[in-house]
Amino acid sequence: MNTLSKTLLIAMIAAASAFNSLAQAQDFKIGIVNTDRILRDSNVAKAAQAKLESEFIKREKDLNEAINTFKVSAEKFERDAPTLAEAQRVAKQKQLIDLDRDLKRRQREFQEDLGARKNEENQILFEKAGRAVKQVAESEKYDLVLQDAAYFNPKHDITEKVIKALNASVGK
C-alpha cells in the first residue's frame, strides 16, 4: 500500500470515529438544577421554614423582650448613675454586667440551636430533593444532571421539573 492510500485510510477511520462520537453526543442528555431555587421555591422548603419559625418564634420573642428590658435598664442607669451612692452604683453596674453576660449567652445558645435545627431540616430537604432529581432524571432519561453550573443554556434547566416532583412528593 502506498503512502497516499495509507493516509486516505487513516483519514477515513478518523472521520468515521468523529462521526460516531458526534452521533453519540447527540444522544447524550444533560440537565442542570439550581439548588438555590429549590431551597427557596419548593413547598417542602417553605414548610420547613415555617416549621422552624413556629418552633423558635416564642423563644426569639422572649429574647428580644429581655434585650429591650436590658437596654431600658442600661439607659436608666446612665441617667441615674451620677446621683447614686458609690455602693449603689457599683452594685447596679455589676447587676447590668451580669445581665448582659446572660443575654449574650442566651443569644449564642439561640443561634446555635437555630443553626442546628436549620441543618437538620436542610438535610431532610436535600435528601428529598436528591430523590426528586433522580426521579426526574430517570423518568426523562437524562444521562447527566449537574447542580449549580456557572453557565448553561436554559433549555437544560430542569429545576422547575424537580420542584414539581418535590412538591408532588409532599406527604409521601
PDB file of C-alpha atoms in Angstrom:
ATOM      1  CA  MET A   1       0.000   0.000   0.000  1.00  0.00           C
ATOM      2  CA  ASN A   2       1.420   3.330  -0.906  1.00  0.00           C
ATOM      3  CA  THR A   3       1.542   6.283   1.493  1.00  0.00           C
ATOM      4  CA  LEU A   4      -1.334   8.085  -0.218  1.00  0.00           C
ATOM      5  CA  SER A   5      -3.731   5.181   0.305  1.00  0.00           C
ATOM      6  CA  LYS A   6      -2.499   4.716   3.915  1.00  0.00           C
ATOM      7  CA  THR A   7      -3.138   8.396   4.585  1.00  0.00           C
ATOM      8  CA  LEU A   8      -6.569   8.165   2.966  1.00  0.00           C
ATOM      9  CA  LEU A   9      -7.428   5.070   5.024  1.00  0.00           C
ATOM     10  CA  ILE A  10      -6.339   6.779   8.261  1.00  0.00           C
ATOM     11  CA  ALA A  11      -8.376   9.891   7.368  1.00  0.00           C
ATOM     12  CA  MET A  12     -11.466   7.761   6.685  1.00  0.00           C
ATOM     13  CA  ILE A  13     -11.075   5.915  10.012  1.00  0.00           C
ATOM     14  CA  ALA A  14     -10.660   9.247  11.858  1.00  0.00           C
ATOM     15  CA  ALA A  15     -13.730  10.700  10.110  1.00  0.00           C
ATOM     16  CA  ALA A  16     -15.796   7.617  10.947  1.00  0.00           C
ATOM     17  CA  SER A  17     -14.654   7.799  14.559  1.00  0.00           C
ATOM     18  CA  ALA A  18     -15.510  11.513  14.757  1.00  0.00           C
ATOM     19  CA  PHE A  19     -18.915  10.896  13.171  1.00  0.00           C
ATOM     20  CA  ASN A  20     -19.598   8.081  15.665  1.00  0.00           C
ATOM     21  CA  SER A  21     -18.627  10.353  18.577  1.00  0.00           C
ATOM     22  CA  LEU A  22     -20.866  13.109  17.228  1.00  0.00           C
ATOM     23  CA  ALA A  23     -23.793  10.714  16.893  1.00  0.00           C
ATOM     24  CA  GLN A  24     -23.308   9.520  20.467  1.00  0.00           C
ATOM     25  CA  ALA A  25     -23.010  13.086  21.770  1.00  0.00           C
ATOM     26  CA  GLN A  26     -26.361  13.968  20.215  1.00  0.00           C
ATOM     27  CA  ASP A  27     -27.989  11.204  22.262  1.00  0.00           C
ATOM     28  CA  PHE A  28     -26.370  12.426  25.479  1.00  0.00           C
ATOM     29  CA  LYS A  29     -28.965  14.272  27.577  1.00  0.00           C
ATOM     30  CA  ILE A  30     -27.831  16.770  30.214  1.00  0.00           C
ATOM     31  CA  GLY A  31     -29.906  18.545  32.850  1.00  0.00           C
ATOM     32  CA  ILE A  32     -28.997  21.330  35.280  1.00  0.00           C
ATOM     33  CA  VAL A  33     -30.685  22.094  38.609  1.00  0.00           C
ATOM     34  CA  ASN A  34     -30.455  25.297  40.608  1.00  0.00           C
ATOM     35  CA  THR A  35     -30.353  24.298  44.280  1.00  0.00           C
ATOM     36  CA  ASP A  36     -30.967  27.853  45.474  1.00  0.00           C
ATOM     37  CA  ARG A  37     -34.296  27.905  43.646  1.00  0.00           C
ATOM     38  CA  ILE A  38     -35.216  24.511  45.057  1.00  0.00           C
ATOM     39  CA  LEU A  39     -34.405  25.715  48.585  1.00  0.00           C
ATOM     40  CA  ARG A  40     -36.351  28.916  48.016  1.00  0.00           C
ATOM     41  CA  ASP A  41     -39.343  27.922  45.879  1.00  0.00           C
ATOM     42  CA  SER A  42     -40.331  24.361  46.742  1.00  0.00           C
ATOM     43  CA  ASN A  43     -43.260  23.721  49.059  1.00  0.00           C
ATOM     44  CA  VAL A  44     -41.073  21.378  51.101  1.00  0.00           C
ATOM     45  CA  ALA A  45     -38.575  24.196  51.731  1.00  0.00           C
ATOM     46  CA  LYS A  46     -41.338  26.645  52.592  1.00  0.00           C
ATOM     47  CA  ALA A  47     -42.881  24.137  55.007  1.00  0.00           C
ATOM     48  CA  ALA A  48     -39.505  23.551  56.653  1.00  0.00           C
ATOM     49  CA  GLN A  49     -39.020  27.304  57.053  1.00  0.00           C
ATOM     50  CA  ALA A  50     -42.485  27.711  58.565  1.00  0.00           C
ATOM     51  CA  LYS A  51     -41.802  24.811  60.937  1.00  0.00           C
ATOM     52  CA  LEU A  52     -38.555  26.428  62.117  1.00  0.00           C
ATOM     53  CA  GLU A  53     -40.244  29.783  62.586  1.00  0.00           C
ATOM     54  CA  SER A  54     -43.029  28.259  64.660  1.00  0.00           C
ATOM     55  CA  GLU A  55     -40.515  26.348  66.793  1.00  0.00           C
ATOM     56  CA  PHE A  56     -38.361  29.372  67.550  1.00  0.00           C
ATOM     57  CA  ILE A  57     -40.727  32.364  67.458  1.00  0.00           C
ATOM     58  CA  LYS A  58     -41.631  32.327  71.169  1.00  0.00           C
ATOM     59  CA  ARG A  59     -38.027  31.944  72.228  1.00  0.00           C
ATOM     60  CA  GLU A  60     -36.935  34.736  69.885  1.00  0.00           C
ATOM     61  CA  LYS A  61     -39.710  36.991  71.167  1.00  0.00           C
ATOM     62  CA  ASP A  62     -38.712  36.331  74.793  1.00  0.00           C
ATOM     63  CA  LEU A  63     -35.074  37.036  73.966  1.00  0.00           C
ATOM     64  CA  ASN A  64     -35.932  40.307  72.208  1.00  0.00           C
ATOM     65  CA  GLU A  65     -38.053  41.398  75.167  1.00  0.00           C
ATOM     66  CA  ALA A  66     -35.162  40.654  77.531  1.00  0.00           C
ATOM     67  CA  ILE A  67     -32.798  42.660  75.319  1.00  0.00           C
ATOM     68  CA  ASN A  68     -35.185  45.619  75.288  1.00  0.00           C
ATOM     69  CA  THR A  69     -35.583  45.423  79.071  1.00  0.00           C
ATOM     70  CA  PHE A  70     -31.791  45.406  79.414  1.00  0.00           C
ATOM     71  CA  LYS A  71     -31.470  48.458  77.149  1.00  0.00           C
ATOM     72  CA  VAL A  72     -34.053  50.361  79.197  1.00  0.00           C
ATOM     73  CA  SER A  73     -32.261  49.410  82.430  1.00  0.00           C
ATOM     74  CA  ALA A  74     -28.874  50.442  80.995  1.00  0.00           C
ATOM     75  CA  GLU A  75     -30.261  53.803  79.846  1.00  0.00           C
ATOM     76  CA  LYS A  76     -31.855  54.368  83.262  1.00  0.00           C
ATOM     77  CA  PHE A  77     -28.532  53.518  84.929  1.00  0.00           C
ATOM     78  CA  GLU A  78     -26.691  56.005  82.675  1.00  0.00           C
ATOM     79  CA  ARG A  79     -29.156  58.720  83.674  1.00  0.00           C
ATOM     80  CA  ASP A  80     -29.203  57.877  87.385  1.00  0.00           C
ATOM     81  CA  ALA A  81     -25.523  56.948  87.876  1.00  0.00           C
ATOM     82  CA  PRO A  82     -24.320  60.453  88.803  1.00  0.00           C
ATOM     83  CA  THR A  83     -26.894  60.731  91.605  1.00  0.00           C
ATOM     84  CA  LEU A  84     -26.412  57.228  93.068  1.00  0.00           C
ATOM     85  CA  ALA A  85     -24.241  56.477  96.049  1.00  0.00           C
ATOM     86  CA  GLU A  86     -20.968  54.718  95.190  1.00  0.00           C
ATOM     87  CA  ALA A  87     -22.102  51.359  96.626  1.00  0.00           C
ATOM     88  CA  GLN A  88     -25.438  51.526  94.786  1.00  0.00           C
ATOM     89  CA  ARG A  89     -23.749  52.493  91.525  1.00  0.00           C
ATOM     90  CA  VAL A  90     -21.236  49.622  91.751  1.00  0.00           C
ATOM     91  CA  ALA A  91     -23.982  47.126  92.645  1.00  0.00           C
ATOM     92  CA  LYS A  92     -26.213  48.310  89.805  1.00  0.00           C
ATOM     93  CA  GLN A  93     -23.273  48.227  87.382  1.00  0.00           C
ATOM     94  CA  LYS A  94     -22.401  44.659  88.415  1.00  0.00           C
ATOM     95  CA  GLN A  95     -26.049  43.665  88.002  1.00  0.00           C
ATOM     96  CA  LEU A  96     -26.085  45.106  84.453  1.00  0.00           C
ATOM     97  CA  ILE A  97     -22.828  43.331  83.567  1.00  0.00           C
ATOM     98  CA  ASP A  98     -24.246  40.018  84.790  1.00  0.00           C
ATOM     99  CA  LEU A  99     -27.469  40.608  82.869  1.00  0.00           C
ATOM    100  CA  ASP A 100     -25.516  41.486  79.705  1.00  0.00           C
ATOM    101  CA  ARG A 101     -23.416  38.309  80.050  1.00  0.00           C
ATOM    102  CA  ASP A 102     -26.584  36.235  80.496  1.00  0.00           C
ATOM    103  CA  LEU A 103     -28.227  37.826  77.453  1.00  0.00           C
ATOM    104  CA  LYS A 104     -25.165  37.147  75.299  1.00  0.00           C
ATOM    105  CA  ARG A 105     -25.140  33.523  76.439  1.00  0.00           C
ATOM    106  CA  ARG A 106     -28.855  33.170  75.662  1.00  0.00           C
ATOM    107  CA  GLN A 107     -28.356  34.762  72.216  1.00  0.00           C
ATOM    108  CA  ARG A 108     -25.452  32.409  71.459  1.00  0.00           C
ATOM    109  CA  GLU A 109     -27.472  29.365  72.571  1.00  0.00           C
ATOM    110  CA  PHE A 110     -30.430  30.538  70.498  1.00  0.00           C
ATOM    111  CA  GLN A 111     -28.258  30.940  67.384  1.00  0.00           C
ATOM    112  CA  GLU A 112     -26.616  27.540  67.943  1.00  0.00           C
ATOM    113  CA  ASP A 113     -29.962  25.797  68.433  1.00  0.00           C
ATOM    114  CA  LEU A 114     -31.486  27.540  65.422  1.00  0.00           C
ATOM    115  CA  GLY A 115     -28.459  26.678  63.284  1.00  0.00           C
ATOM    116  CA  ALA A 116     -28.576  23.028  64.335  1.00  0.00           C
ATOM    117  CA  ARG A 117     -32.298  22.789  63.538  1.00  0.00           C
ATOM    118  CA  LYS A 118     -31.780  24.519  60.170  1.00  0.00           C
ATOM    119  CA  ASN A 119     -29.082  21.974  59.349  1.00  0.00           C
ATOM    120  CA  GLU A 120     -31.423  19.116  60.294  1.00  0.00           C
ATOM    121  CA  GLU A 121     -34.237  20.486  58.141  1.00  0.00           C
ATOM    122  CA  ASN A 122     -31.864  21.212  55.244  1.00  0.00           C
ATOM    123  CA  GLN A 123     -30.516  17.657  55.408  1.00  0.00           C
ATOM    124  CA  ILE A 124     -34.063  16.293  55.107  1.00  0.00           C
ATOM    125  CA  LEU A 125     -34.753  18.716  52.249  1.00  0.00           C
ATOM    126  CA  PHE A 126     -31.540  17.754  50.416  1.00  0.00           C
ATOM    127  CA  GLU A 127     -32.439  14.072  50.677  1.00  0.00           C
ATOM    128  CA  LYS A 128     -35.930  14.714  49.288  1.00  0.00           C
ATOM    129  CA  ALA A 129     -34.539  16.963  46.542  1.00  0.00           C
ATOM    130  CA  GLY A 130     -31.989  14.300  45.628  1.00  0.00           C
ATOM    131  CA  ARG A 131     -34.759  11.746  45.253  1.00  0.00           C
ATOM    132  CA  ALA A 132     -36.763  14.204  43.125  1.00  0.00           C
ATOM    133  CA  VAL A 133     -33.749  14.877  40.881  1.00  0.00           C
ATOM    134  CA  LYS A 134     -33.198  11.153  40.470  1.00  0.00           C
ATOM    135  CA  GLN A 135     -36.898  10.619  39.703  1.00  0.00           C
ATOM    136  CA  VAL A 136     -36.900  13.320  37.010  1.00  0.00           C
ATOM    137  CA  ALA A 137     -33.577  12.111  35.571  1.00  0.00           C
ATOM    138  CA  GLU A 138     -34.767   8.522  35.345  1.00  0.00           C
ATOM    139  CA  SER A 139     -38.235   9.308  34.015  1.00  0.00           C
ATOM    140  CA  GLU A 140     -36.925  11.657  31.327  1.00  0.00           C
ATOM    141  CA  LYS A 141     -33.809   9.583  30.596  1.00  0.00           C
ATOM    142  CA  TYR A 142     -31.121  12.135  31.460  1.00  0.00           C
ATOM    143  CA  ASP A 143     -27.560  10.851  31.215  1.00  0.00           C
ATOM    144  CA  LEU A 144     -26.127  13.542  33.477  1.00  0.00           C
ATOM    145  CA  VAL A 145     -27.618  16.055  35.914  1.00  0.00           C
ATOM    146  CA  LEU A 146     -25.411  18.814  37.300  1.00  0.00           C
ATOM    147  CA  GLN A 147     -26.172  21.287  40.026  1.00  0.00           C
ATOM    148  CA  ASP A 148     -25.377  24.987  40.042  1.00  0.00           C
ATOM    149  CA  ALA A 149     -23.301  25.345  36.867  1.00  0.00           C
ATOM    150  CA  ALA A 150     -21.581  28.688  36.274  1.00  0.00           C
ATOM    151  CA  TYR A 151     -23.270  28.942  32.888  1.00  0.00           C
ATOM    152  CA  PHE A 152     -25.693  26.748  30.992  1.00  0.00           C
ATOM    153  CA  ASN A 153     -28.198  27.027  28.213  1.00  0.00           C
ATOM    154  CA  PRO A 154     -31.651  27.470  29.814  1.00  0.00           C
ATOM    155  CA  LYS A 155     -33.005  24.605  27.709  1.00  0.00           C
ATOM    156  CA  HIS A 156     -31.046  22.262  30.008  1.00  0.00           C
ATOM    157  CA  ASP A 157     -32.567  23.700  33.224  1.00  0.00           C
ATOM    158  CA  ILE A 158     -34.761  21.064  34.886  1.00  0.00           C
ATOM    159  CA  THR A 159     -35.165  22.921  38.178  1.00  0.00           C
ATOM    160  CA  GLU A 160     -38.875  23.549  37.650  1.00  0.00           C
ATOM    161  CA  LYS A 161     -39.486  19.861  36.919  1.00  0.00           C
ATOM    162  CA  VAL A 162     -37.601  18.916  40.086  1.00  0.00           C
ATOM    163  CA  ILE A 163     -39.607  21.418  42.155  1.00  0.00           C
ATOM    164  CA  LYS A 164     -42.854  19.981  40.763  1.00  0.00           C
ATOM    165  CA  ALA A 165     -41.708  16.433  41.557  1.00  0.00           C
ATOM    166  CA  LEU A 166     -40.632  17.514  45.029  1.00  0.00           C
ATOM    167  CA  ASN A 167     -43.943  19.275  45.668  1.00  0.00           C
ATOM    168  CA  ALA A 168     -45.828  16.205  44.442  1.00  0.00           C
ATOM    169  CA  SER A 169     -43.884  14.026  46.873  1.00  0.00           C
ATOM    170  CA  VAL A 170     -45.076  16.010  49.924  1.00  0.00           C
ATOM    171  CA  GLY A 171     -46.942  13.699  52.209  1.00  0.00           C
ATOM    172  CA  LYS A 172     -45.362  10.543  50.824  1.00  0.00           C
TER     173      LYS A 172
END
